[in-house]
Short mmCIF file of C-alpha atoms in Angstrom, two decimals:
data_model
loop_
_atom_site.label_atom_id
_atom_site.label_comp_id
_atom_site.label_asym_id
_atom_site.label_seq_id
_atom_site.Cartn_x
_atom_site.Cartn_y
_atom_site.Cartn_z
CA UNK A 112 -0.01 -0.12 -0.06
CA UNK A 113 1.43 3.41 -1.10
CA UNK A 114 1.85 5.57 2.28
CA UNK A 115 2.47 9.27 2.17
CA UNK A 116 4.74 10.38 5.12
CA UNK A 117 5.54 13.85 6.29
CA UNK A 118 8.95 13.72 4.26
CA UNK A 119 6.99 12.94 0.98
CA UNK A 120 4.32 15.81 1.20
CA UNK A 121 5.78 17.28 -1.84
CA UNK A 122 4.70 14.34 -3.98
CA UNK A 123 3.58 15.23 -7.33
CA UNK A 124 -0.07 13.67 -7.19
CA UNK A 125 -1.15 15.75 -10.28
CA UNK A 126 1.18 13.70 -12.42
CA UNK A 127 -0.61 10.54 -11.59
CA UNK A 128 -2.48 9.45 -14.55
CA UNK A 129 -5.21 7.37 -12.63
CA UNK A 130 -8.68 8.94 -12.14
CA UNK A 131 -8.76 8.09 -8.49
CA UNK A 132 -5.71 7.20 -6.43
CA UNK A 133 -5.65 6.75 -2.50
CA UNK A 134 -2.57 6.64 -0.50
CA UNK A 135 -2.25 5.88 3.13
CA UNK A 136 -1.32 8.81 5.39
CA UNK A 137 1.03 8.62 8.38
CA UNK A 138 2.51 11.67 10.11
CA UNK A 139 4.14 10.95 12.97
CA UNK A 140 5.46 14.41 14.20
CA UNK A 141 3.63 16.29 17.05
CA UNK A 142 2.51 18.91 14.59
CA UNK A 143 2.79 19.33 10.81
CA UNK A 144 1.67 22.26 8.75
CA UNK A 145 1.78 22.60 5.02
CA UNK A 146 2.02 25.75 3.17
CA UNK A 147 -0.89 27.15 1.16
CA UNK A 148 -0.93 25.23 -2.01
CA UNK A 149 -3.43 23.82 -4.64
CA UNK A 150 -3.80 20.61 -6.72
CA UNK A 151 -5.14 20.13 -10.22
CA UNK A 152 -6.75 17.09 -8.82
CA UNK A 153 -9.78 17.33 -5.99
CA UNK A 154 -8.51 15.70 -2.52
CA UNK A 155 -10.57 13.69 0.07
CA UNK A 156 -8.70 13.20 3.32
CA UNK A 157 -9.90 10.80 5.96
CA UNK A 158 -8.35 10.64 9.51
CA UNK A 159 -8.30 7.47 11.48
CA UNK A 160 -6.12 9.13 14.48
CA UNK A 161 -5.10 12.52 15.09
CA UNK A 162 -6.97 15.59 14.01
CA UNK A 163 -6.68 17.60 10.76
CA UNK A 164 -7.40 21.40 10.38
CA UNK A 165 -7.92 22.84 6.86
CA UNK A 166 -7.90 26.56 6.13
CA UNK A 167 -9.20 27.63 2.66
CA UNK A 168 -11.07 30.61 1.31
CA UNK A 169 -14.24 30.63 3.01
CA UNK A 170 -13.07 29.57 6.67
CA UNK A 171 -11.40 26.70 8.58
CA UNK A 172 -12.67 23.18 8.83
CA UNK A 173 -11.66 20.77 11.52
CA UNK A 174 -11.48 17.01 10.97
CA UNK A 175 -11.50 14.86 13.81
CA UNK A 176 -10.73 11.07 13.65
CA UNK A 177 -13.36 8.91 11.53
CA UNK A 178 -14.30 11.86 9.40
CA UNK A 179 -12.93 13.29 6.27
CA UNK A 180 -12.67 16.84 4.37
CA UNK A 181 -13.41 17.35 0.52
CA UNK A 182 -11.20 19.78 -1.13
CA UNK A 183 -12.45 20.57 -4.89
CA UNK A 184 -9.96 20.82 -7.58
CA UNK A 185 -7.72 24.06 -7.78
CA UNK A 186 -8.55 25.18 -4.23
CA UNK A 187 -5.76 26.96 -2.39
CA UNK A 188 -5.57 25.42 0.91
CA UNK A 189 -3.50 24.74 3.94
CA UNK A 190 -3.66 21.72 6.04
CA UNK A 191 -2.34 21.40 9.86
CA UNK A 192 -2.06 18.07 11.44
CA UNK A 193 -2.06 17.61 15.11
CA UNK A 194 -1.19 14.70 17.18
CA UNK A 195 0.20 11.39 15.69
CA UNK A 196 -2.00 11.24 12.36
CA UNK A 197 -2.97 8.30 10.48
CA UNK A 198 -5.50 8.07 7.59
CA UNK A 199 -6.15 7.93 3.86
CA UNK A 200 -5.70 10.51 1.08
CA UNK A 201 -7.43 10.34 -1.80
CA UNK A 202 -6.93 12.47 -5.20
CA UNK A 203 -9.50 12.63 -7.64
CA UNK A 204 -9.17 13.92 -11.66
CA UNK A 205 -11.40 16.85 -11.93
CA UNK A 206 -13.39 15.26 -14.88
CA UNK A 207 -14.65 12.65 -12.68
CA UNK A 208 -15.18 14.88 -9.54
CA UNK A 209 -17.85 17.27 -11.28
CA UNK A 210 -20.67 15.71 -9.38
CA UNK A 211 -18.92 16.07 -6.14
CA UNK A 212 -19.34 19.15 -3.79
CA UNK A 213 -17.95 22.32 -5.34
CA UNK A 214 -16.92 23.85 -2.08
CA UNK A 215 -14.72 22.60 0.74
CA UNK A 216 -16.57 20.68 3.31
CA UNK A 217 -16.11 18.03 6.17
CA UNK A 218 -18.12 14.80 5.30
CA UNK A 219 -19.04 11.91 7.76
CA UNK A 220 -17.33 8.61 6.98
CA UNK A 221 -19.44 5.71 6.78
CA UNK A 222 -18.29 1.98 7.44
CA UNK A 223 -18.58 1.36 3.54
CA UNK A 224 -16.88 4.72 2.74
CA UNK A 225 -14.01 3.73 5.25
CA UNK A 226 -13.44 0.38 3.57
CA UNK A 227 -13.48 1.79 0.21
CA UNK A 228 -10.80 4.19 1.28
CA UNK A 229 -8.70 1.38 2.89
CA UNK A 230 -9.28 -0.83 -0.39
CA UNK A 231 -8.38 1.67 -2.87
CA UNK A 232 -5.17 2.53 -0.96
CA UNK A 233 -3.89 -1.25 -1.56
CA UNK A 234 -3.76 -0.63 -5.24
CA UNK A 235 -0.42 0.19 -6.85
CA UNK A 236 -0.17 3.85 -8.06
CA UNK A 237 0.39 2.47 -11.60
CA UNK A 238 -2.63 0.27 -12.43
CA UNK A 239 -4.69 0.02 -15.70
CA UNK A 240 -8.05 1.77 -15.59
CA UNK A 241 -11.12 -0.23 -16.53
CA UNK A 242 -10.77 -3.23 -14.21
CA UNK A 243 -12.14 -4.11 -10.85
CA UNK A 244 -10.01 -1.28 -9.20
CA UNK A 245 -11.83 1.35 -11.53
CA UNK A 246 -15.32 0.00 -10.41
CA UNK A 247 -14.20 0.09 -6.57
CA UNK A 248 -12.98 3.78 -7.06
CA UNK A 249 -16.24 4.55 -9.09
CA UNK A 250 -18.41 3.46 -5.92
CA UNK A 251 -15.97 5.48 -3.63
CA UNK A 252 -16.87 8.44 -5.42
CA UNK A 253 -20.71 7.69 -5.10
CA UNK A 254 -20.20 7.42 -1.36
CA UNK A 255 -18.46 10.75 -1.12
CA UNK A 256 -21.39 12.24 -3.19
CA UNK A 257 -23.94 10.98 -0.70
CA UNK A 258 -21.90 11.60 2.60
CA UNK A 259 -23.68 13.51 5.38
CA UNK A 260 -21.85 16.86 5.60
CA UNK A 261 -20.03 17.79 8.97
CA UNK A 262 -20.60 20.92 11.06
CA UNK A 263 -17.00 21.76 12.39
CA UNK A 264 -16.52 24.51 10.08
CA UNK A 265 -15.46 27.94 11.06
CA UNK A 266 -16.67 30.60 8.52
CA UNK A 267 -13.99 33.64 7.90
CA UNK A 268 -15.35 37.31 6.79
CA UNK A 269 -13.72 39.20 3.89
CA UNK A 270 -14.51 42.35 5.44
CA UNK A 271 -10.91 43.57 6.57
CA UNK A 272 -12.19 45.14 9.72
CA UNK A 273 -13.92 41.92 10.96
CA UNK A 274 -11.15 39.77 9.67
CA UNK A 275 -8.43 41.78 11.89
CA UNK A 276 -10.84 41.33 14.85
CA UNK A 277 -11.38 37.71 14.15
CA UNK A 278 -7.60 36.98 13.61
CA UNK A 279 -7.17 38.82 17.16
CA UNK A 280 -9.53 36.48 18.83
CA UNK A 281 -7.63 33.55 17.08
CA UNK A 282 -4.42 34.67 18.37
CA UNK A 283 -5.88 35.33 22.13
CA UNK A 284 -8.69 32.91 22.40
CA UNK A 285 -8.60 33.53 26.25
CA UNK A 286 -9.48 37.06 25.56
CA UNK A 287 -13.25 37.21 26.33
CA UNK A 288 -14.01 40.79 25.32
CA UNK A 289 -17.86 41.43 24.55
CA UNK A 290 -19.30 42.16 21.20
CA UNK A 291 -19.78 45.97 22.58
CA UNK A 292 -16.14 46.04 23.44
CA UNK A 293 -14.92 45.05 19.96
CA UNK A 294 -17.24 47.38 18.15
CA UNK A 295 -16.38 50.27 20.27
CA UNK A 296 -12.56 49.55 19.70
CA UNK A 297 -13.25 49.76 15.92
CA UNK A 298 -15.66 52.86 15.96
CA UNK A 299 -18.83 50.84 15.23
CA UNK A 300 -22.07 50.79 16.88
CA UNK A 301 -22.73 47.45 18.51
CA UNK A 302 -25.87 46.85 16.24
CA UNK A 303 -23.82 47.61 12.94
CA UNK A 304 -21.26 45.28 14.18
CA UNK A 305 -23.48 42.40 14.76
CA UNK A 306 -25.34 42.89 11.59
CA UNK A 307 -22.05 42.96 9.82
CA UNK A 308 -20.81 39.50 11.35
CA UNK A 309 -24.03 37.93 10.58
CA UNK A 310 -23.77 38.87 6.90
CA UNK A 311 -20.11 37.83 6.42
CA UNK A 312 -20.38 34.43 8.16
CA UNK A 313 -23.95 33.46 8.71
CA UNK A 314 -23.36 33.39 12.44
CA UNK A 315 -23.97 35.61 15.56
CA UNK A 316 -20.53 36.70 17.20
CA UNK A 317 -21.20 34.54 20.25
CA UNK A 318 -21.95 31.28 17.88
CA UNK A 319 -18.75 32.00 15.80
CA UNK A 320 -16.62 32.42 18.94
CA UNK A 321 -18.06 29.23 20.48
CA UNK A 322 -17.13 27.43 16.97
CA UNK A 323 -13.80 28.72 17.38
CA UNK A 324 -13.57 27.21 20.82
CA UNK A 325 -14.64 23.91 19.73
CA UNK A 326 -12.29 23.69 16.94
CA UNK A 327 -9.32 24.77 19.16
CA UNK A 328 -10.38 22.55 21.99
CA UNK A 329 -10.30 19.38 19.78
CA UNK A 330 -7.13 20.24 18.10
CA UNK A 331 -5.36 20.79 21.53
CA UNK A 332 -6.83 17.67 23.14
CA UNK A 333 -5.57 15.66 20.07
CA UNK A 334 -1.97 17.11 20.75
CA UNK A 335 -2.35 15.94 24.47
CA UNK A 336 -3.75 19.02 26.25
CA UNK A 337 -6.12 18.24 29.28
CA UNK A 338 -9.61 19.45 29.64
CA UNK A 339 -8.46 21.81 32.57
CA UNK A 340 -5.64 23.17 30.31
CA UNK A 341 -7.97 23.59 27.40
CA UNK A 342 -10.58 25.35 29.54
CA UNK A 343 -7.86 27.74 30.83
CA UNK A 344 -6.57 28.60 27.63
CA UNK A 345 -9.82 29.23 26.06
CA UNK A 346 -10.45 31.74 28.95
CA UNK A 347 -13.24 29.99 30.65
CA UNK A 348 -13.70 30.68 34.45
CA UNK A 349 -14.25 27.44 35.26
CA UNK A 350 -13.92 23.85 33.82
CA UNK A 351 -17.59 23.23 34.22
CA UNK A 352 -18.40 26.14 32.20
CA UNK A 353 -16.46 24.89 29.40
CA UNK A 354 -17.78 21.26 29.52
CA UNK A 355 -21.06 22.61 29.39
CA UNK A 356 -20.34 24.70 26.36
CA UNK A 357 -18.89 21.70 24.49
CA UNK A 358 -21.45 19.26 25.51
CA UNK A 359 -24.43 21.64 24.22
CA UNK A 360 -22.47 22.11 20.97
CA UNK A 361 -21.60 18.50 20.36
CA UNK A 362 -23.92 16.31 22.58
CA UNK A 363 -21.07 14.96 24.75
CA UNK A 364 -18.37 15.77 27.23
CA UNK A 365 -14.83 16.72 25.55
CA UNK A 366 -13.44 13.29 27.16
CA UNK A 367 -16.10 10.98 25.66
CA UNK A 368 -15.80 12.83 22.16
CA UNK A 369 -12.16 12.24 22.07
CA UNK A 370 -12.61 8.64 23.44
CA UNK A 371 -15.31 8.04 20.88
CA UNK A 372 -13.31 9.35 17.92
CA UNK A 373 -10.23 7.51 19.02
CA UNK A 374 -12.12 3.84 19.14
#
């Protein structure tokens, strides 16, 4: 089975002639980040362990274990891998990716989709089209097309003022300034600021900051941080208030969420 390791990230996948090619993915460093880049081919990355974060125009997506991200052809993106990451990386020719999502999105990995990724990763890179391998690859694409989209997406605004504010919050997530405080600092009324955030992101300020907290929490816990440390670094007054927020957002506690994803 071809395996893409951290030392081989620069492999020319666009030069591979097959319509669909899957490789095993194994990154053993504690944290690995690519530069912004793009592929001619579409890309689907599933994580078995560790957490993957993808940044592209339109926002940031987090991919916990047992989930995947779809990146359409030609989309510039940057990928960060947290923890010891293992998974599967599929590249798809644009001509056969036309019926698949046209924007970046996370998708839920069904047992069948998982097995199809594992199966196609066992094929050599150089294999003739038209045989059983091609039929399995076609089924893989059909499963991606009908997969349920995930919710761990953090939309990023295009407005320069908002982007500067949101970048400040991402750099200092423990800074719990209110909506009114940020609006005053940038000479906007609170109402104008609130409307602009919804128009740019589709979320309220509070919902956006909660989503950021969820994404950072999952990433940090994948790197080995404790729930107590994550709560403190996110600026929560107590572990209990952080756990309550996490449970409301994802339906379970942080510990159970990470344990379930790792099983």
